[in-house]
Amino acid sequence: MMGQFIQLYRGHLLRWFIILAAALFLFRIHYSANPWTPEGVVSEALLGMEMPPAQIHTMIESGDGNYAVLLYDEEHGLFHQMYMSRSLGLFWENRGGGFGSELKPDTLLSFKMGMSTLKQRRHYCFMGQVRDPNVTRLRVVWPDGLEQMTEPRDHLYMVTRAYSVKDPASENAWDSKLYAYDSSGKQLYELTSQNTEVMRQP
């Protein structure tokens, strides 16, 4: 009986086997070995970059199912920035980023920039380290006047913003500025794309 069934439906079974094998192959090359959690994607991304493990410090949705992620490796004094996307509400995917930024004890404040084009949007990210204990609030001012406030945590901060690729304003995003304030609201520092770091004075 089973032999007759297999003979009768052999073509259909073979077709479905090929479809399933192709689907599994495409899934494996498109997603990491552990696409179920952001932590799994982070672990594989760092392994591929030959970097030690790091924890997710900040994760911000930047639109269209994409996320800007800041990673913190306290043990080795490193931080990384990467993008992830989530499809079908289930699978997380590494979309690239910058790895291996050093946390320098003599850097009081830094203003690093990154950008990634995902789908039809340019995703800009500003991040850096804060070693001045007097800095309690940060303000990023974009060229079109939009302001974003954040607070440093574990010596790090990050803000992100996405533009349509057709928006000419995205070409000026690099001209954003960073302002740092103390708890009383006094401005301590101003950084720009030309002046990206404040060093501790000897």
mmCIF file of C-alpha atoms in Angstrom:
data_model
loop_
_atom_site.group_PDB
_atom_site.id
_atom_site.type_symbol
_atom_site.label_atom_id
_atom_site.label_comp_id
_atom_site.label_asym_id
_atom_site.label_seq_id
_atom_site.Cartn_x
_atom_site.Cartn_y
_atom_site.Cartn_z
ATOM 1 C CA MET A 1 0.000 0.000 0.000
ATOM 2 C CA MET A 2 2.806 2.401 0.964
ATOM 3 C CA GLY A 3 4.711 1.404 -2.170
ATOM 4 C CA GLN A 4 1.713 2.241 -4.336
ATOM 5 C CA PHE A 5 1.316 5.595 -2.570
ATOM 6 C CA ILE A 6 4.968 6.479 -3.147
ATOM 7 C CA GLN A 7 4.804 5.426 -6.790
ATOM 8 C CA LEU A 8 1.619 7.406 -7.327
ATOM 9 C CA TYR A 9 2.876 10.585 -5.653
ATOM 10 C CA ARG A 10 6.626 10.230 -6.248
ATOM 11 C CA GLY A 11 6.751 13.293 -8.488
ATOM 12 C CA HIS A 12 4.874 15.445 -5.954
ATOM 13 C CA LEU A 13 7.057 14.253 -3.063
ATOM 14 C CA LEU A 14 10.235 14.927 -5.013
ATOM 15 C CA ARG A 15 8.995 18.390 -5.957
ATOM 16 C CA TRP A 16 8.174 19.267 -2.335
ATOM 17 C CA PHE A 17 11.511 17.883 -1.159
ATOM 18 C CA ILE A 18 13.357 20.158 -3.614
ATOM 19 C CA ILE A 19 11.239 23.164 -2.583
ATOM 20 C CA LEU A 20 11.906 22.503 1.118
ATOM 21 C CA ALA A 21 15.646 22.015 0.568
ATOM 22 C CA ALA A 22 15.864 25.245 -1.463
ATOM 23 C CA ALA A 23 13.890 27.151 1.197
ATOM 24 C CA LEU A 24 16.196 25.895 3.956
ATOM 25 C CA PHE A 25 19.279 26.805 1.912
ATOM 26 C CA LEU A 26 18.014 30.336 1.209
ATOM 27 C CA PHE A 27 17.009 30.758 4.854
ATOM 28 C CA ARG A 28 20.488 29.735 6.029
ATOM 29 C CA ILE A 29 22.386 32.112 3.720
ATOM 30 C CA HIS A 30 19.995 34.991 4.442
ATOM 31 C CA TYR A 31 19.845 34.671 8.241
ATOM 32 C CA SER A 32 22.338 33.803 10.962
ATOM 33 C CA ALA A 33 22.405 30.442 12.694
ATOM 34 C CA ASN A 34 20.359 31.985 15.502
ATOM 35 C CA PRO A 35 17.924 34.524 14.006
ATOM 36 C CA TRP A 36 15.371 34.224 16.797
ATOM 37 C CA THR A 37 16.798 36.887 19.127
ATOM 38 C CA PRO A 38 18.843 40.095 18.768
ATOM 39 C CA GLU A 39 21.410 38.586 21.137
ATOM 40 C CA GLY A 40 21.906 35.615 18.820
ATOM 41 C CA VAL A 41 22.510 37.891 15.836
ATOM 42 C CA VAL A 42 24.938 40.014 17.881
ATOM 43 C CA SER A 43 26.885 36.950 18.973
ATOM 44 C CA GLU A 44 27.323 35.679 15.417
ATOM 45 C CA ALA A 45 28.162 39.150 14.050
ATOM 46 C CA LEU A 46 30.940 39.627 16.612
ATOM 47 C CA LEU A 47 32.236 36.115 15.981
ATOM 48 C CA GLY A 48 32.414 36.883 12.263
ATOM 49 C CA MET A 49 34.379 40.067 12.999
ATOM 50 C CA GLU A 50 36.704 38.135 15.355
ATOM 51 C CA MET A 51 35.602 40.319 18.264
ATOM 52 C CA PRO A 52 34.967 39.196 21.846
ATOM 53 C CA PRO A 53 31.382 38.976 23.122
ATOM 54 C CA ALA A 54 29.516 42.194 23.970
ATOM 55 C CA GLN A 55 26.140 43.068 25.408
ATOM 56 C CA ILE A 56 23.390 45.182 23.871
ATOM 57 C CA HIS A 57 23.637 48.614 25.470
ATOM 58 C CA THR A 58 20.981 50.500 23.478
ATOM 59 C CA MET A 59 18.543 49.404 20.787
ATOM 60 C CA ILE A 60 16.452 51.986 18.929
ATOM 61 C CA GLU A 61 13.865 51.328 16.231
ATOM 62 C CA SER A 62 14.740 53.528 13.271
ATOM 63 C CA GLY A 63 11.794 52.698 11.025
ATOM 64 C CA ASP A 64 10.691 50.092 8.474
ATOM 65 C CA GLY A 65 11.525 47.218 10.828
ATOM 66 C CA ASN A 66 15.137 48.352 11.229
ATOM 67 C CA TYR A 67 16.966 48.903 14.519
ATOM 68 C CA ALA A 68 20.138 50.749 15.461
ATOM 69 C CA VAL A 69 22.035 48.786 18.105
ATOM 70 C CA LEU A 70 24.884 49.929 20.350
ATOM 71 C CA LEU A 71 27.043 47.183 21.876
ATOM 72 C CA TYR A 72 29.196 47.480 24.989
ATOM 73 C CA ASP A 73 32.197 45.313 25.867
ATOM 74 C CA GLU A 74 33.256 46.575 29.291
ATOM 75 C CA GLU A 75 35.895 43.884 29.816
ATOM 76 C CA HIS A 76 37.909 44.833 26.720
ATOM 77 C CA GLY A 77 37.040 48.538 26.639
ATOM 78 C CA LEU A 78 35.236 48.374 23.287
ATOM 79 C CA PHE A 79 31.939 49.458 21.796
ATOM 80 C CA HIS A 80 30.318 48.655 18.466
ATOM 81 C CA GLN A 81 27.378 49.907 16.434
ATOM 82 C CA MET A 82 25.320 47.756 14.101
ATOM 83 C CA TYR A 83 21.952 47.661 12.378
ATOM 84 C CA MET A 84 19.430 44.853 12.483
ATOM 85 C CA SER A 85 16.163 44.269 10.699
ATOM 86 C CA ARG A 86 13.252 42.083 11.660
ATOM 87 C CA SER A 87 11.163 40.307 9.061
ATOM 88 C CA LEU A 88 7.817 38.537 9.449
ATOM 89 C CA GLY A 89 7.890 39.541 13.109
ATOM 90 C CA LEU A 90 10.141 36.547 13.763
ATOM 91 C CA PHE A 91 13.598 36.632 12.199
ATOM 92 C CA TRP A 92 16.404 39.046 13.099
ATOM 93 C CA GLU A 93 19.066 39.858 10.524
ATOM 94 C CA ASN A 94 22.451 41.585 10.748
ATOM 95 C CA ARG A 95 22.540 44.614 8.410
ATOM 96 C CA GLY A 96 26.136 45.681 9.038
ATOM 97 C CA GLY A 97 27.744 48.401 11.108
ATOM 98 C CA GLY A 98 31.009 49.554 12.637
ATOM 99 C CA PHE A 99 32.961 47.334 15.024
ATOM 100 C CA GLY A 100 35.977 47.822 17.262
ATOM 101 C CA SER A 101 35.701 51.368 18.642
ATOM 102 C CA GLU A 102 37.940 51.773 21.676
ATOM 103 C CA LEU A 103 36.774 53.293 24.950
ATOM 104 C CA LYS A 104 39.654 55.643 25.715
ATOM 105 C CA PRO A 105 40.107 56.741 29.352
ATOM 106 C CA ASP A 106 41.486 60.131 28.262
ATOM 107 C CA THR A 107 38.534 60.923 25.975
ATOM 108 C CA LEU A 108 35.985 62.964 27.922
ATOM 109 C CA LEU A 109 33.461 63.110 25.082
ATOM 110 C CA SER A 110 33.324 61.810 21.501
ATOM 111 C CA PHE A 111 30.951 62.258 18.553
ATOM 112 C CA LYS A 112 31.121 59.332 16.118
ATOM 113 C CA MET A 113 28.907 59.025 13.052
ATOM 114 C CA GLY A 114 27.643 56.177 10.928
ATOM 115 C CA MET A 115 25.143 55.613 8.128
ATOM 116 C CA SER A 116 23.552 52.640 6.448
ATOM 117 C CA THR A 117 21.096 52.576 3.528
ATOM 118 C CA LEU A 118 18.360 50.024 4.183
ATOM 119 C CA LYS A 119 15.550 49.636 1.691
ATOM 120 C CA GLN A 120 14.553 53.161 0.663
ATOM 121 C CA ARG A 121 15.882 55.002 3.702
ATOM 122 C CA ARG A 122 19.237 56.268 4.933
ATOM 123 C CA HIS A 123 19.694 55.519 8.618
ATOM 124 C CA TYR A 124 22.101 57.878 10.390
ATOM 125 C CA CYS A 125 23.540 57.175 13.801
ATOM 126 C CA PHE A 126 25.498 59.339 16.240
ATOM 127 C CA MET A 127 27.212 57.688 19.174
ATOM 128 C CA GLY A 128 30.246 57.998 21.385
ATOM 129 C CA GLN A 129 31.661 57.862 24.850
ATOM 130 C CA VAL A 130 31.226 60.155 27.844
ATOM 131 C CA ARG A 131 33.971 60.089 30.463
ATOM 132 C CA ASP A 132 33.298 63.458 32.079
ATOM 133 C CA PRO A 133 31.187 62.705 35.187
ATOM 134 C CA ASN A 134 29.727 66.229 35.044
ATOM 135 C CA VAL A 135 27.937 65.473 31.769
ATOM 136 C CA THR A 136 24.389 64.351 32.533
ATOM 137 C CA ARG A 137 22.485 65.295 29.356
ATOM 138 C CA LEU A 138 23.294 65.375 25.658
ATOM 139 C CA ARG A 139 21.538 67.189 22.823
ATOM 140 C CA VAL A 140 22.018 66.406 19.132
ATOM 141 C CA VAL A 141 20.875 69.153 16.764
ATOM 142 C CA TRP A 142 20.378 68.103 13.131
ATOM 143 C CA PRO A 143 20.921 70.596 10.267
ATOM 144 C CA ASP A 144 17.168 71.030 9.749
ATOM 145 C CA GLY A 145 16.701 72.010 13.403
ATOM 146 C CA LEU A 146 15.412 68.733 14.818
ATOM 147 C CA GLU A 147 16.715 68.175 18.353
ATOM 148 C CA GLN A 148 17.176 64.876 20.167
ATOM 149 C CA MET A 149 17.941 64.582 23.870
ATOM 150 C CA THR A 150 19.576 61.605 25.531
ATOM 151 C CA GLU A 151 21.462 60.700 28.690
ATOM 152 C CA PRO A 152 24.775 58.815 28.853
ATOM 153 C CA ARG A 153 24.841 55.403 30.466
ATOM 154 C CA ASP A 154 27.899 53.249 31.157
ATOM 155 C CA HIS A 155 30.012 55.940 29.437
ATOM 156 C CA LEU A 156 28.063 55.598 26.167
ATOM 157 C CA TYR A 157 25.200 57.232 24.252
ATOM 158 C CA MET A 158 23.461 56.856 20.882
ATOM 159 C CA VAL A 159 20.782 58.614 18.817
ATOM 160 C CA THR A 160 19.499 57.700 15.359
ATOM 161 C CA ARG A 161 17.369 59.119 12.580
ATOM 162 C CA ALA A 162 16.198 57.897 9.165
ATOM 163 C CA TYR A 163 15.603 59.856 5.961
ATOM 164 C CA SER A 164 14.071 58.838 2.654
ATOM 165 C CA VAL A 165 16.794 58.340 0.037
ATOM 166 C CA LYS A 166 14.951 60.971 -2.018
ATOM 167 C CA ASP A 167 15.117 63.558 0.787
ATOM 168 C CA PRO A 168 17.919 66.046 -0.063
ATOM 169 C CA ALA A 169 18.196 66.900 3.642
ATOM 170 C CA SER A 170 19.876 63.544 4.233
ATOM 171 C CA GLU A 171 23.000 64.765 2.445
ATOM 172 C CA ASN A 172 23.563 67.374 5.178
ATOM 173 C CA ALA A 173 22.994 65.036 8.129
ATOM 174 C CA TRP A 174 26.733 64.886 8.804
ATOM 175 C CA ASP A 175 26.640 68.577 9.789
ATOM 176 C CA SER A 176 24.781 67.800 13.022
ATOM 177 C CA LYS A 177 26.117 69.078 16.349
ATOM 178 C CA LEU A 178 26.400 67.625 19.833
ATOM 179 C CA TYR A 179 25.954 69.698 22.991
ATOM 180 C CA ALA A 180 26.759 68.366 26.478
ATOM 181 C CA TYR A 181 25.259 69.769 29.693
ATOM 182 C CA ASP A 182 25.680 69.317 33.414
ATOM 183 C CA SER A 183 22.855 68.749 35.899
ATOM 184 C CA SER A 184 22.184 72.502 36.206
ATOM 185 C CA GLY A 185 21.760 72.894 32.436
ATOM 186 C CA LYS A 186 25.105 74.582 31.880
ATOM 187 C CA GLN A 187 26.664 73.787 28.493
ATOM 188 C CA LEU A 188 30.036 72.101 28.913
ATOM 189 C CA TYR A 189 30.986 71.081 25.363
ATOM 190 C CA GLU A 190 30.034 71.456 21.711
ATOM 191 C CA LEU A 191 31.197 68.944 19.107
ATOM 192 C CA THR A 192 30.764 68.909 15.321
ATOM 193 C CA SER A 193 31.757 66.770 12.332
ATOM 194 C CA GLN A 194 35.078 68.676 12.267
ATOM 195 C CA ASN A 195 35.655 68.658 16.029
ATOM 196 C CA THR A 196 34.646 65.178 17.216
ATOM 197 C CA GLU A 197 36.494 64.655 20.480
ATOM 198 C CA VAL A 198 37.289 66.315 23.811
ATOM 199 C CA MET A 199 40.453 65.032 25.451
ATOM 200 C CA ARG A 200 41.374 65.172 29.110
ATOM 201 C CA GLN A 201 43.963 67.862 29.783
ATOM 202 C CA PRO A 202 47.242 66.668 31.366
#
